[in-house]
């Protein structure tokens, strides 16, 4: 197998294993927080929220740094270093004596978790521009499958104590690093590498080369608004389902596993063939339209079976990320793919900080006024706004000046 072909399955396996490791610890995290902090569940929930913010802030800062480092030294050393950091971090959290250690661990995990930028850069390195959107869908599929498998394994390991899943996650991450060190080839040619400058290792520097392309800024704006809307799931799903359907934690867990499975199937089996047939722009419109329609429907459902029936429609939003990534990756050269992917990761981190604040407040305000679906209604409005930006500011410009994409 040629080295450039061998790199893709190794990176996809790395993303899968890394996500499994992250998901393994989720079922035991509340218990560990309560034990270490000697606090009740309500207080542990607030502490977990603070840790989520610390994780997201660390990713926001680290994303462009790791992306630029991968443009300078290659993808392989950055990926291996991140996996090693993950392994050591999980091992330290497994023996953490206080909550402060866990905060430190989540911060380090946020830095190492910015590895998805270099991983996506590998996909861009080894895939022809016209096929990148479909290939980026495989990254999303690996991520989705990992979040189905990880919590399930974590639930089984929880019987051995709240620290056992952290040990398993450390073993997975360190094993992942070892496999990459032995088997993964470098995908960034030396003549495509560039110098590393701290002044460019931030979100504005990551997107600087795109500003000369007319459709790039509105496309980035639409991507950010979409990310704000999509965070309604992790931010409010458990609370919304409890209030709307009186679901138990087990029922909520099964629903999340179903969502992850459906998303993974769409991203792994549907996105590639469909984008190859209809192109990035149409796929982007379909994804945003499905997102808006799904959120709007969720806002008014009255029975649990209706939510399950809507999930396959909502899963079509999986077209958005790969389509945006594919379009943007063709606007920069091979020497800046790492910086671009790191910047996109930072954009997602901003959304993951802001959106939970918006969505949880919308849910609470809606409940106070007798409308449980308020958060999903807000998400539908944001998704619709992203669709309007794409139709108004992106599609017409691409149609009138197709070289804006092809030039890169």
Coordinates of C-alpha atoms in Angstrom, one line a residue:
X1 CA 0.0 0.0 0.0
X2 CA 1.5 3.4 -0.9
X3 CA 2.4 5.5 2.1
X4 CA 0.0 8.3 1.3
X5 CA -2.8 5.8 1.1
X6 CA -1.8 4.1 4.3
X7 CA -1.9 7.3 6.2
X8 CA -5.6 7.9 6.0
X9 CA -6.8 4.7 7.7
X10 CA -4.2 5.1 10.4
X11 CA -5.4 8.7 11.1
X12 CA -9.1 7.6 11.1
X13 CA -8.3 4.8 13.5
X14 CA -6.4 7.3 15.7
X15 CA -9.4 9.7 15.8
X16 CA -11.7 6.7 16.6
X17 CA -9.5 5.4 19.4
X18 CA -9.0 8.9 20.8
X19 CA -12.7 9.6 20.8
X20 CA -13.4 6.3 22.5
X21 CA -10.9 7.2 25.1
X22 CA -12.6 10.6 25.7
X23 CA -16.0 8.9 25.9
X24 CA -14.9 6.2 28.2
X25 CA -14.6 8.6 31.1
X26 CA -17.9 10.4 30.6
X27 CA -20.1 7.9 32.7
X28 CA -17.9 8.1 35.8
X29 CA -17.0 11.8 35.7
X30 CA -19.9 13.0 37.9
X31 CA -19.1 10.3 40.5
X32 CA -15.4 11.2 40.6
X33 CA -16.2 14.9 40.9
X34 CA -18.5 14.2 43.9
X35 CA -15.9 12.0 45.5
X36 CA -12.9 14.4 45.1
X37 CA -14.8 17.6 45.9
X38 CA -17.1 16.1 48.6
X39 CA -20.0 17.9 46.9
X40 CA -23.5 17.0 45.8
X41 CA -24.7 16.3 42.3
X42 CA -25.9 19.9 41.7
X43 CA -22.5 21.4 42.6
X44 CA -20.7 18.7 40.6
X45 CA -22.8 19.7 37.6
X46 CA -21.6 23.3 37.9
X47 CA -18.0 22.2 38.4
X48 CA -18.3 20.1 35.2
X49 CA -19.5 23.1 33.3
X50 CA -16.4 25.1 34.5
X51 CA -14.2 22.3 33.3
X52 CA -15.9 22.3 29.9
X53 CA -15.1 26.0 29.6
X54 CA -11.5 25.3 30.5
X55 CA -11.3 22.5 28.0
X56 CA -12.8 24.7 25.2
X57 CA -10.5 27.7 26.0
X58 CA -7.5 25.4 25.9
X59 CA -8.6 24.1 22.5
X60 CA -9.2 27.6 21.2
X61 CA -5.6 28.7 22.0
X62 CA -3.9 25.4 21.0
X63 CA -5.7 24.7 17.7
X64 CA -3.9 27.3 15.6
X65 CA -0.6 26.5 17.4
X66 CA -0.7 22.8 16.7
X67 CA -1.9 23.5 13.1
X68 CA 1.0 25.8 12.4
X69 CA 3.4 23.4 14.0
X70 CA 2.2 20.7 11.7
X71 CA 2.8 23.0 8.7
X72 CA 6.3 23.5 10.0
X73 CA 7.4 20.0 11.2
X74 CA 4.9 17.7 9.5
X75 CA 1.7 16.0 10.7
X76 CA 3.3 12.9 12.1
X77 CA 5.3 14.4 15.0
X78 CA 2.5 16.6 16.1
X79 CA 0.0 13.8 16.1
X80 CA 2.3 11.5 18.1
X81 CA 3.1 14.2 20.6
X82 CA -0.6 14.9 21.1
X83 CA -1.4 11.2 21.7
X84 CA 1.4 10.9 24.2
X85 CA 0.1 14.0 26.0
X86 CA -3.4 12.5 26.1
X87 CA -2.0 9.2 27.5
X88 CA 0.0 10.9 30.3
X89 CA -2.9 13.3 31.1
X90 CA -5.4 10.4 31.5
X91 CA -3.0 8.5 33.7
X92 CA -2.5 11.6 35.9
X93 CA -6.3 12.1 36.2
X94 CA -6.6 8.4 37.2
X95 CA -4.6 9.2 40.3
X96 CA -5.8 12.8 40.8
X97 CA -6.0 13.6 44.5
X98 CA -8.0 16.8 44.2
X99 CA -10.4 18.7 41.9
X100 CA -7.5 21.0 41.0
X101 CA -5.7 18.1 39.4
X102 CA -8.8 17.3 37.4
X103 CA -9.0 20.9 36.2
X104 CA -5.4 20.7 35.1
X105 CA -6.1 17.4 33.4
X106 CA -9.0 18.8 31.4
X107 CA -6.9 21.8 30.4
X108 CA -4.1 19.5 29.1
X109 CA -6.8 17.4 27.4
X110 CA -8.1 20.5 25.6
X111 CA -4.6 21.3 24.3
X112 CA -4.0 17.7 23.2
X113 CA -7.6 17.5 21.8
X114 CA -6.7 20.2 19.3
X115 CA -5.2 17.3 17.4
X116 CA -8.2 17.1 15.1
X117 CA -6.7 20.0 13.1
X118 CA -3.5 18.0 12.1
X119 CA -5.6 14.9 11.6
X120 CA -7.8 16.7 9.1
X121 CA -4.7 18.1 7.5
X122 CA -3.6 14.6 6.8
X123 CA -6.8 14.1 4.9
X124 CA -6.2 17.2 2.9
X125 CA -2.6 16.1 2.2
X126 CA -3.5 12.8 0.7
X127 CA -6.9 13.5 -1.0
X128 CA -7.4 15.4 -4.3
X129 CA -9.2 18.7 -3.8
X130 CA -12.4 17.6 -5.5
X131 CA -12.7 14.6 -3.1
X132 CA -11.8 16.2 0.2
X133 CA -15.4 17.0 1.4
X134 CA -16.3 13.3 1.2
X135 CA -13.0 12.4 3.0
X136 CA -13.6 14.9 5.8
X137 CA -16.9 13.1 6.4
X138 CA -14.9 10.0 7.4
X139 CA -13.3 12.0 10.2
X140 CA -16.8 13.0 11.5
X141 CA -17.9 9.4 11.2
X142 CA -15.0 8.1 13.3
X143 CA -15.7 10.8 15.9
X144 CA -19.4 9.7 16.0
X145 CA -18.7 6.0 16.3
X146 CA -16.2 6.7 19.1
X147 CA -18.8 8.6 21.1
X148 CA -21.1 5.6 20.7
X149 CA -18.5 3.0 21.7
X150 CA -16.7 5.0 24.4
X151 CA -19.5 5.7 26.9
X152 CA -20.7 2.1 26.5
X153 CA -17.2 0.8 27.5
X154 CA -17.0 3.4 30.2
X155 CA -20.3 2.2 31.7
X156 CA -19.0 -1.4 31.8
X157 CA -15.7 -0.3 33.4
X158 CA -17.4 1.9 36.0
X159 CA -18.2 -1.3 38.0
X160 CA -14.4 -1.5 38.7
X161 CA -14.4 2.0 40.2
X162 CA -14.6 5.6 38.9
X163 CA -10.9 5.7 38.1
X164 CA -10.8 2.5 36.0
X165 CA -12.0 4.2 32.8
X166 CA -9.2 6.8 33.0
X167 CA -6.6 4.0 33.2
X168 CA -8.2 2.4 30.1
X169 CA -8.2 5.7 28.3
X170 CA -4.5 6.2 29.1
X171 CA -3.7 2.8 27.7
X172 CA -5.7 3.5 24.5
X173 CA -4.0 6.8 23.9
X174 CA -0.4 5.5 24.6
X175 CA -1.1 2.5 22.4
X176 CA -2.4 4.8 19.7
X177 CA 0.8 6.9 19.9
X178 CA 3.0 3.7 19.6
X179 CA 1.1 2.5 16.5
X180 CA 1.4 5.9 14.9
X181 CA 5.1 6.0 15.6
X182 CA 5.7 2.6 14.0
X183 CA 3.2 2.6 11.1
X184 CA 2.2 6.2 10.1
X185 CA 4.0 7.9 7.2
X186 CA 4.5 11.6 7.0
X187 CA 2.1 13.2 4.5
X188 CA 3.4 16.8 4.2
X189 CA 6.3 17.0 1.7
X190 CA 9.3 19.0 2.9
X191 CA 9.0 21.5 0.0
X192 CA 5.5 22.3 1.2
X193 CA 6.6 23.2 4.8
X194 CA 6.9 26.8 6.0
X195 CA 8.4 28.6 9.0
X196 CA 6.5 28.8 12.3
X197 CA 5.8 32.3 13.7
X198 CA 4.0 32.9 16.9
X199 CA 2.4 36.0 15.5
X200 CA 0.4 33.8 13.1
X201 CA -0.5 31.0 15.6
X202 CA -3.9 32.3 16.4
X203 CA -7.4 32.2 14.9
X204 CA -7.0 35.4 12.8
X205 CA -3.6 34.3 11.5
X206 CA -5.1 30.9 10.6
X207 CA -7.7 32.5 8.3
X208 CA -5.6 35.4 7.0
X209 CA -4.9 33.8 3.5
X210 CA -8.7 33.3 3.1
X211 CA -9.5 37.0 3.3
X212 CA -8.5 37.6 -0.3
X213 CA -11.2 35.1 -1.5
X214 CA -14.6 36.8 -1.6
X215 CA -16.7 33.9 -0.4
X216 CA -14.4 32.9 2.5
X217 CA -15.6 35.3 5.1
X218 CA -19.3 34.7 4.7
X219 CA -18.6 31.0 4.5
X220 CA -16.7 31.2 7.8
X221 CA -19.6 33.2 9.3
X222 CA -22.1 30.7 8.2
X223 CA -20.0 27.9 9.7
X224 CA -19.8 29.6 13.0
X225 CA -23.5 30.3 13.2
X226 CA -24.2 26.7 12.3
X227 CA -21.9 25.5 15.1
X228 CA -23.7 27.8 17.6
X229 CA -27.0 26.1 16.6
X230 CA -25.6 22.6 16.6
X231 CA -24.4 22.8 20.2
X232 CA -28.0 22.7 21.3
X233 CA -27.7 18.9 21.5
X234 CA -24.9 18.5 24.1
X235 CA -26.0 21.7 25.9
X236 CA -29.7 20.9 26.5
X237 CA -30.7 17.4 25.3
X238 CA -30.6 15.6 28.6
X239 CA -32.5 18.4 30.4
X240 CA -35.0 18.9 27.5
X241 CA -35.7 15.1 27.3
X242 CA -36.2 14.9 31.0
X243 CA -38.6 17.8 31.1
X244 CA -40.5 17.0 27.8
X245 CA -40.7 13.2 28.0
X246 CA -39.7 12.4 31.7
X247 CA -37.0 10.1 30.4
X248 CA -34.7 8.4 32.8
X249 CA -30.9 8.7 32.6
X250 CA -30.8 5.3 30.9
X251 CA -33.3 6.4 28.3
X252 CA -31.4 9.6 27.6
X253 CA -28.2 7.5 27.2
X254 CA -29.9 5.2 24.7
X255 CA -31.2 8.2 22.7
X256 CA -27.7 9.7 22.6
X257 CA -26.2 6.4 21.4
X258 CA -28.9 6.3 18.7
X259 CA -28.1 9.8 17.6
X260 CA -24.4 9.0 17.5
X261 CA -25.0 5.9 15.5
X262 CA -27.3 7.6 13.0
X263 CA -24.8 10.4 12.5
X264 CA -21.9 8.0 12.1
X265 CA -23.8 6.0 9.4
X266 CA -24.7 9.2 7.5
X267 CA -21.2 10.5 7.7
X268 CA -19.6 7.2 6.8
X269 CA -21.9 5.9 4.2
X270 CA -24.0 8.7 2.7
X271 CA -21.9 11.9 2.7
X272 CA -19.1 10.7 0.3
X273 CA -21.3 9.3 -2.5
X274 CA -23.8 12.2 -2.3
X275 CA -21.2 15.0 -2.3
X276 CA -19.4 13.3 -5.2
X277 CA -22.7 13.3 -7.1
X278 CA -24.1 16.8 -6.3
X279 CA -21.1 18.8 -5.1
X280 CA -20.1 20.7 -2.0
X281 CA -22.5 23.7 -2.5
X282 CA -25.7 21.7 -2.9
X283 CA -24.7 19.4 0.0
X284 CA -24.1 22.4 2.2
X285 CA -27.6 23.8 1.4
X286 CA -29.2 20.4 2.1
X287 CA -27.3 20.1 5.4
X288 CA -28.3 23.5 6.7
X289 CA -31.9 23.1 5.5
X290 CA -32.1 19.7 7.3
X291 CA -30.6 21.3 10.4
X292 CA -33.1 24.1 10.5
X293 CA -36.1 21.8 9.8
X294 CA -35.0 19.2 12.4
X295 CA -34.6 21.8 15.1
X296 CA -37.9 23.4 14.3
X297 CA -39.6 20.0 14.5
X298 CA -37.9 19.1 17.8
X299 CA -39.2 22.3 19.3
X300 CA -42.8 21.1 19.0
X301 CA -42.6 17.3 19.4
X302 CA -44.9 15.8 22.1
X303 CA -43.8 12.2 22.3
X304 CA -40.5 10.3 22.5
X305 CA -41.1 8.3 19.4
X306 CA -41.4 11.5 17.4
X307 CA -37.9 12.5 18.5
X308 CA -36.5 9.2 17.4
X309 CA -38.3 9.5 14.0
X310 CA -36.8 13.0 13.5
X311 CA -33.2 12.0 14.2
X312 CA -32.4 10.6 10.8
X313 CA -33.5 13.9 9.2
X314 CA -31.5 15.9 11.7
X315 CA -28.5 13.7 10.9
X316 CA -28.4 15.1 7.4
X317 CA -26.8 18.2 9.0
X318 CA -23.7 16.0 8.8
X319 CA -23.2 17.4 5.3
X320 CA -22.3 20.8 6.6
X321 CA -18.9 20.3 8.2
X322 CA -17.3 18.3 5.4
X323 CA -18.8 20.6 2.7
X324 CA -17.4 23.7 4.4
X325 CA -14.1 22.1 5.1
X326 CA -13.8 20.9 1.6
X327 CA -14.6 24.3 0.1
X328 CA -12.2 26.2 2.5
X329 CA -9.3 23.6 2.1
X330 CA -9.3 24.4 -1.7
X331 CA -8.7 28.1 -1.0
X332 CA -5.3 27.6 0.6
X333 CA -2.2 25.7 -0.5
X334 CA -0.7 22.5 1.0
X335 CA 1.6 24.5 3.2
X336 CA -1.3 26.1 5.2
X337 CA -3.7 23.2 5.6
X338 CA -2.6 22.7 9.2
X339 CA -3.2 26.4 10.1
X340 CA -6.6 26.3 8.4
X341 CA -7.7 23.2 10.2
X342 CA -6.5 24.6 13.5
X343 CA -8.4 27.8 13.0
X344 CA -11.6 25.9 12.3
X345 CA -11.0 24.0 15.5
X346 CA -10.7 27.3 17.4
X347 CA -13.9 28.5 15.7
X348 CA -15.7 25.5 17.1
X349 CA -14.2 26.1 20.5
X350 CA -15.7 29.6 20.6
X351 CA -19.1 28.1 19.7
X352 CA -18.7 25.5 22.4
X353 CA -18.2 28.2 25.0
X354 CA -20.9 30.6 23.9
X355 CA -23.7 28.3 22.7
X356 CA -24.3 26.4 26.0
X357 CA -24.9 29.7 27.7
X358 CA -27.4 30.7 25.0
X359 CA -29.1 27.4 24.8
X360 CA -29.5 26.6 28.5
X361 CA -30.8 30.1 29.1
X362 CA -33.3 29.7 26.3
X363 CA -34.4 26.4 27.7
X364 CA -34.9 27.8 31.1
X365 CA -36.7 30.9 29.9
X366 CA -39.0 28.7 27.7
X367 CA -39.8 26.4 30.6
X368 CA -40.7 29.5 32.7
X369 CA -43.2 30.5 30.1
X370 CA -44.6 27.1 29.3
X371 CA -42.7 26.4 26.1
X372 CA -40.1 23.6 26.6
X373 CA -38.9 23.8 23.0
X374 CA -37.5 27.3 23.1
X375 CA -33.8 26.2 22.8
X376 CA -34.5 24.2 19.7
X377 CA -36.5 27.2 18.3
X378 CA -33.5 29.4 18.8
X379 CA -31.3 26.7 17.2
X380 CA -33.6 26.6 14.2
X381 CA -33.4 30.4 13.8
X382 CA -29.6 30.2 13.9
X383 CA -29.4 27.4 11.3
X384 CA -31.8 29.3 9.1
X385 CA -29.6 32.4 9.4
X386 CA -26.6 30.3 8.3
X387 CA -28.6 29.0 5.4
X388 CA -29.5 32.6 4.3
X389 CA -25.8 33.6 4.5
X390 CA -24.8 30.7 2.3
X391 CA -27.6 31.3 -0.3
X392 CA -27.2 35.0 -0.3
X393 CA -23.4 35.5 0.0
X394 CA -21.8 32.3 -1.1
X395 CA -23.7 30.4 -3.8
X396 CA -24.2 33.4 -6.1
X397 CA -20.5 34.4 -5.8
X398 CA -19.3 30.9 -6.6
X399 CA -21.7 30.7 -9.5
X400 CA -20.5 34.0 -10.9
X401 CA -16.8 33.4 -10.2
X402 CA -16.1 29.7 -10.0
X403 CA -12.4 30.4 -10.1
X404 CA -12.6 31.6 -6.5
X405 CA -12.7 28.0 -5.5
X406 CA -10.7 26.4 -8.2
X407 CA -7.8 28.8 -7.9
X408 CA -6.5 27.1 -4.8

